[in-house]
C-alpha positions as a printed Julia matrix, in Angstrom:
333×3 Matrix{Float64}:
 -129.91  35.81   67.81
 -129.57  39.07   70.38
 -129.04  36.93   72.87
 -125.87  35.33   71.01
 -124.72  38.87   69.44
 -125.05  40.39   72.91
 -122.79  37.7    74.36
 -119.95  38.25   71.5
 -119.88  41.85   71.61
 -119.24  40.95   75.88
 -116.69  38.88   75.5
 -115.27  40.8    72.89
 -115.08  43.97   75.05
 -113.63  42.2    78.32
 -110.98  40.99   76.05
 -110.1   43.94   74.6
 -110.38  46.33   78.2
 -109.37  43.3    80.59
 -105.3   43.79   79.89
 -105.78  47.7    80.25
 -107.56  47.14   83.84
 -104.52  44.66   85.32
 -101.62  46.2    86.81
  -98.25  46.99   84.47
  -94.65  47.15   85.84
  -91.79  44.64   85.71
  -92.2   42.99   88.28
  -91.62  38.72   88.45
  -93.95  36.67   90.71
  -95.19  32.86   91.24
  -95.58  30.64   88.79
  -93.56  31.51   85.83
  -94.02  28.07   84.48
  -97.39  28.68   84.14
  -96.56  31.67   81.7
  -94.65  29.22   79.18
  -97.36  27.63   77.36
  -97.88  23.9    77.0
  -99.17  21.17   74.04
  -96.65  21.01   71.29
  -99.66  22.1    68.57
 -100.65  25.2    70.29
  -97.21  26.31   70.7
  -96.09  25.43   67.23
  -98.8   28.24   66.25
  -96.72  30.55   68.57
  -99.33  29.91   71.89
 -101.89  31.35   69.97
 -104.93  29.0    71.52
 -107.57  30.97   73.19
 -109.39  31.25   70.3
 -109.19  27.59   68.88
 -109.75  25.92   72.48
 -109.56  22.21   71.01
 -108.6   18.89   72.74
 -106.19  18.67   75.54
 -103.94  22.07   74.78
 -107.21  24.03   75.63
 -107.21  22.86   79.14
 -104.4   25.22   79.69
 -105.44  28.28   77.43
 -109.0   28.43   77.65
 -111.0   25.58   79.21
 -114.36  26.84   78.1
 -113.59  25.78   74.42
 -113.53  21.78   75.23
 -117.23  21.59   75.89
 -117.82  22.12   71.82
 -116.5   18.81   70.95
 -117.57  15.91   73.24
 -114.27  13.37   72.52
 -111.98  11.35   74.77
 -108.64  12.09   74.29
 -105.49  11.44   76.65
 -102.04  13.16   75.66
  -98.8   13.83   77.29
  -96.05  16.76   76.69
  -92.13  16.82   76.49
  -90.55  20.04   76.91
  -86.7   20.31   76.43
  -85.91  23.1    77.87
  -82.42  24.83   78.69
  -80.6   25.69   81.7
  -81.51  22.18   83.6
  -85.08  23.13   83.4
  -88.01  20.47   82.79
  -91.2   20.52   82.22
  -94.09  18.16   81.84
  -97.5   17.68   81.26
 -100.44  15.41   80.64
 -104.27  15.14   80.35
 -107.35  12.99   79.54
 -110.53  14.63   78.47
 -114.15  11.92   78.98
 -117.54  13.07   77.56
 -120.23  12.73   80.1
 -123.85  11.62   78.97
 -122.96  12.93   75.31
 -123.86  16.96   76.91
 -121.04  17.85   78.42
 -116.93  17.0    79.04
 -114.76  16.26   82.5
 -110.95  16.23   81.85
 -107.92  15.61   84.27
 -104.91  17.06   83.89
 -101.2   17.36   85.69
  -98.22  19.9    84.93
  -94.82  19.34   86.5
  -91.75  21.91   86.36
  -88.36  21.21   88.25
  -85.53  22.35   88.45
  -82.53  20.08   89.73
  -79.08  20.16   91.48
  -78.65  24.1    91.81
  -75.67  24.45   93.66
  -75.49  26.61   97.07
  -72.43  28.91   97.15
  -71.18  30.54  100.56
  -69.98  33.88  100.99
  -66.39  32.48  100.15
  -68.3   30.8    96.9
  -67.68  27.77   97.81
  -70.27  25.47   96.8
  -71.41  23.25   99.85
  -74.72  21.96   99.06
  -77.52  21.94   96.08
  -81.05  22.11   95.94
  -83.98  21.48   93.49
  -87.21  23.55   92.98
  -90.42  21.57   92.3
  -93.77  22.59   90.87
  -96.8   20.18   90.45
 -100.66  21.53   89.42
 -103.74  19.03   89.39
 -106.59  19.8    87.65
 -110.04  18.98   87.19
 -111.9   20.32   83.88
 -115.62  20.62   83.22
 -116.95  22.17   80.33
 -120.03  22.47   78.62
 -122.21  24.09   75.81
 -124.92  26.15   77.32
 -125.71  27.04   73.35
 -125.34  26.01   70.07
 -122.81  28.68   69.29
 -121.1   29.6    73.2
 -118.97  27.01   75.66
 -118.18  27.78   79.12
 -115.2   25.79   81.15
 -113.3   26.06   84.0
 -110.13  24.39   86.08
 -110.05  23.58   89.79
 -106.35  23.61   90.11
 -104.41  22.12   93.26
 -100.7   23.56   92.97
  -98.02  21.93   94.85
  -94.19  23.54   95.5
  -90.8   23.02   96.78
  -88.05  24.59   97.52
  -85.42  22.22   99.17
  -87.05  21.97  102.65
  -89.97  24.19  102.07
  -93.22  22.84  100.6
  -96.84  24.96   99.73
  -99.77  24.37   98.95
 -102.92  25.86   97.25
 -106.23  26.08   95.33
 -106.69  27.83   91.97
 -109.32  28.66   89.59
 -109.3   28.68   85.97
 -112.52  30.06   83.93
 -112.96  30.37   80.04
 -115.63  30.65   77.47
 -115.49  30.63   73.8
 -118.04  31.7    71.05
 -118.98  31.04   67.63
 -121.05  33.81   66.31
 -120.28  32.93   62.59
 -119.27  30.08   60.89
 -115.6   29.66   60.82
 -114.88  32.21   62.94
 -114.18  31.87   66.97
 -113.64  33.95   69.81
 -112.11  33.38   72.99
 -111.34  34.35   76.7
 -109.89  33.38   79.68
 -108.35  33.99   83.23
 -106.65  31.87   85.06
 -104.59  31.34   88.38
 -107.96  32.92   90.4
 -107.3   32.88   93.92
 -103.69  31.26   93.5
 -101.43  32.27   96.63
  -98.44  30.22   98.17
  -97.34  31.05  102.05
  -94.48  29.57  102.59
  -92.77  29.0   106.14
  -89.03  29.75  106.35
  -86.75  28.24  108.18
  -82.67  28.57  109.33
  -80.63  26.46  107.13
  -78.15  25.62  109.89
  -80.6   25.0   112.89
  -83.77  24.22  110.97
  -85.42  26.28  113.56
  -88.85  27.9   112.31
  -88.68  31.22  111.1
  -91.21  33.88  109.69
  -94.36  33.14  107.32
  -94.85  35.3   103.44
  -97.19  34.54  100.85
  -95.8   34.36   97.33
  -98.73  35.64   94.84
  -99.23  33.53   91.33
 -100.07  36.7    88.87
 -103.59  36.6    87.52
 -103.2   35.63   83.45
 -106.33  37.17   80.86
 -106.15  35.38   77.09
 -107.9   37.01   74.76
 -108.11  35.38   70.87
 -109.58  34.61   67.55
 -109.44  32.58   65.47
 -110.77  31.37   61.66
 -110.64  28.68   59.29
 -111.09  28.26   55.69
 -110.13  25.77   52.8
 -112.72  23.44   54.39
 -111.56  24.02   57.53
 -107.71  22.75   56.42
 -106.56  26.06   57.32
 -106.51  27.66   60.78
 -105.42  31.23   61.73
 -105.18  32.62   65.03
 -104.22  35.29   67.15
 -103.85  36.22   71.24
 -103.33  38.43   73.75
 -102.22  38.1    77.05
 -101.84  40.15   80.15
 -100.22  38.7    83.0
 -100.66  41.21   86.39
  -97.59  43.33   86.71
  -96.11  42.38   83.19
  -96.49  43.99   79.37
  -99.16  43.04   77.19
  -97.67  39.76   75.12
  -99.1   39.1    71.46
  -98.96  35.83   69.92
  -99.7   34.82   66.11
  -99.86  31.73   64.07
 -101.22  29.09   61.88
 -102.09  25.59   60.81
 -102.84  23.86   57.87
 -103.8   20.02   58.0
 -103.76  17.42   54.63
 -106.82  15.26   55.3
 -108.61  12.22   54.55
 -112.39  11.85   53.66
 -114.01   9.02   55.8
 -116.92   8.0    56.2
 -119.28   7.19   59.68
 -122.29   6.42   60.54
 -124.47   8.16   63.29
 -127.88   8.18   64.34
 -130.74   9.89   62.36
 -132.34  12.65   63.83
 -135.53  12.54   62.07
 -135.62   8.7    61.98
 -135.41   6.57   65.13
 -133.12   3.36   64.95
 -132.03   4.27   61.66
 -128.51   5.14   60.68
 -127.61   7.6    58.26
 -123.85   8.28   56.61
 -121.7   11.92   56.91
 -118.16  12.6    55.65
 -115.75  13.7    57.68
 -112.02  15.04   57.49
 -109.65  12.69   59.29
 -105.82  14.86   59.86
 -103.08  13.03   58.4
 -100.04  15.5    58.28
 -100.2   19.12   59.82
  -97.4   21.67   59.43
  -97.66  24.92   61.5
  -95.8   28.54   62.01
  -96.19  31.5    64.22
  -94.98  34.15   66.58
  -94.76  33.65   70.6
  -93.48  37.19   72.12
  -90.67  37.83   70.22
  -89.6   34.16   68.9
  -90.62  32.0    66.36
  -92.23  29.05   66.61
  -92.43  26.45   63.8
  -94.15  22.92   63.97
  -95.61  19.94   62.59
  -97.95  16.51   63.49
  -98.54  13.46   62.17
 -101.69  11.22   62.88
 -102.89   7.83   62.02
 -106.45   7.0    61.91
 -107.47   3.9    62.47
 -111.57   3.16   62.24
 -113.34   5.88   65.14
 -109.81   6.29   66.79
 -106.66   8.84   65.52
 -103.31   9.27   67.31
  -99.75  10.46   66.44
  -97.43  12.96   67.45
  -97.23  16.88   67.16
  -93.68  18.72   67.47
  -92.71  22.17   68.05
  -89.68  24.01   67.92
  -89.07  27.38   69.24
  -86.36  30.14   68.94
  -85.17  31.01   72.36
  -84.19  34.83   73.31
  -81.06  36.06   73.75
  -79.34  33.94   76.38
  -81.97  31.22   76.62
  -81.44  28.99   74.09
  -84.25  27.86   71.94
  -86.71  25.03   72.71
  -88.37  21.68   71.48
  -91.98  19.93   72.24
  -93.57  16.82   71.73
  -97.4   15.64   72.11
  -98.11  12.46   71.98
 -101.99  12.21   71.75
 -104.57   9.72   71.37
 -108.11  10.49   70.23
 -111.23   8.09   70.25
């Protein structure tokens, strides 16, 4: 029990003094798709994640939380964005000898048909900005009541004629020291550094070399449930290198069905014994992303050991951005 408490109160103090040790300013770097937030659930609670870590949203916001329930699931996100932006994801999470969990994932952001404008602004070409990252997840329960995880991230870019290429790393771990209650943290984009070559448009002669830095993201976040774990609250933190501190807030609550299964019995070999479980039939969800609210909804179908269905999120855009949609569509089995 010291052991556990001692490893709470450490993540609780990195997550607390981890934003105050990054840099602060202003300043815009690599990446920024990375900052947005993906899985139409987690945003509809306004991105607040860390601290819930479940399925194939916690890949992105804090990989260390998958290890705590050992289920295949495969999922894919929609964002409709504004301003000819797109952005995509997917991800498939496979239990591995019943101890621990392996998960692939695969974000895409692009940007099409951006016209090229001379110094008489006259348009007289376009180009398109693409952004791929592959991942590979592991994540596994070292105790009862703490999960570590981590991403091995290869990141892909272009930029009309230019391409990079590189390697980041993505840690998390989240604990349970009470019952309904969860803490969680994470940093991600370790190690993440594009160097680009440039070239002249006109001659496509080589020119100079620059390396274009992704910032370094820390989550911090907490979360609870109650009502028989119907309810789920939850709140972040997030400090990306050079930017503000960014709070996000929200909220779930799920209308269930009782099932029944049958597993194994510990304390009787090749007998079976029964347990009830909650099977989610219709979510609805609310919260509060960095200034915009978020407001969302899912609706699953079990069928026998397997559930699917689709989660939605809608989000208010700032001033000049327009505001957003998401869909999941997720399998679990």
């Amino acid at each position: 029990m010291r052991k556990l408490f001692f490893i709470t109160a450490l993540i609780l103090s990195v997550a607390l003094i981890a934003p105050a040790m990054a840099e602060t300013g202003k300043a815009g770097m690599a990446g920024a798709y990375m900052k947005f937030g993906l899985g139409a659930r987690s945003l509809g609670m306004g991105g607040a994640f860390t601290g819930v870590a479940q399925g194939i949203d916690a890949v992105y916001y804090n990989p260390g939380g998958i290890g705590f329930r050992l289920e295949k699931e495969v999922g894919f996100t929609y964002h409709s964005l504004s301003l000819d932006r797109h952005l995509n994801s997917g991800a498939f999470l496979y239990p591995i000898r019943n101890d621990a969990i392996l998960g692939v994932s695969w974000i895409n952001s692009y940007v099409g048909d951006v016209p090229m404008i001379d110094s008489d602004r006259n348009v007289y070409d376009e180009f398109s900005n693409h952004n791929n990252s592959f991942g590979l997840t592991f994540s596994k329960a070292l105790l009862e009541q703490v999960s570590f995880g981590a991403n091995l991230r290869y990141l892909q870019a272009t930029l009309d004629q230019l391409n990079a290429y590189t390697i980041g790393i993505d840690m998390g771990v989240l604990a349970k020291p009470i019952p309904h209650m969860a803490v969680g943290l994470s940093v991600s984009d370790l190690g993440t550094n594009f160097r680009w070559e440039s070239q002249n448009y006109w001659s496509g002669d080589r020119g100079g070399t620059f390396d274009d830095k992704y910032p370094v993201r820390i989550r911090g976040g907490i979360s609870g449930t109650f009502l028989d774990e119907q309810l789920l609250a939850a709140v972040d933190v997030m400090k990306v290198e050079k930017l503000d501190l960014k709070v996000y807030a929200g909220g779930e609550y799920f209308f269930v069905k009782k099932v029944t299964r049958l597993i194994e019995d510990e304390e009787a070999e090749d007998e079976l014994r029964e347990i009830i479980e909650n099977k989610k039939l219709l979510g609805i969800r609310a919260g509060f992303s960095d200034g915009s609210v978020t407001f969302g909804g899912s609706i699953y179908y079990p069928v026998g050991t397997m559930s699917g269905g689709l989660d939605y999120a809608f989000m208010s855009g700032k001033e000049g951005e327009g505001s957003y949609h998401m869909f999941t569509a997720r399998v679990m089995f």
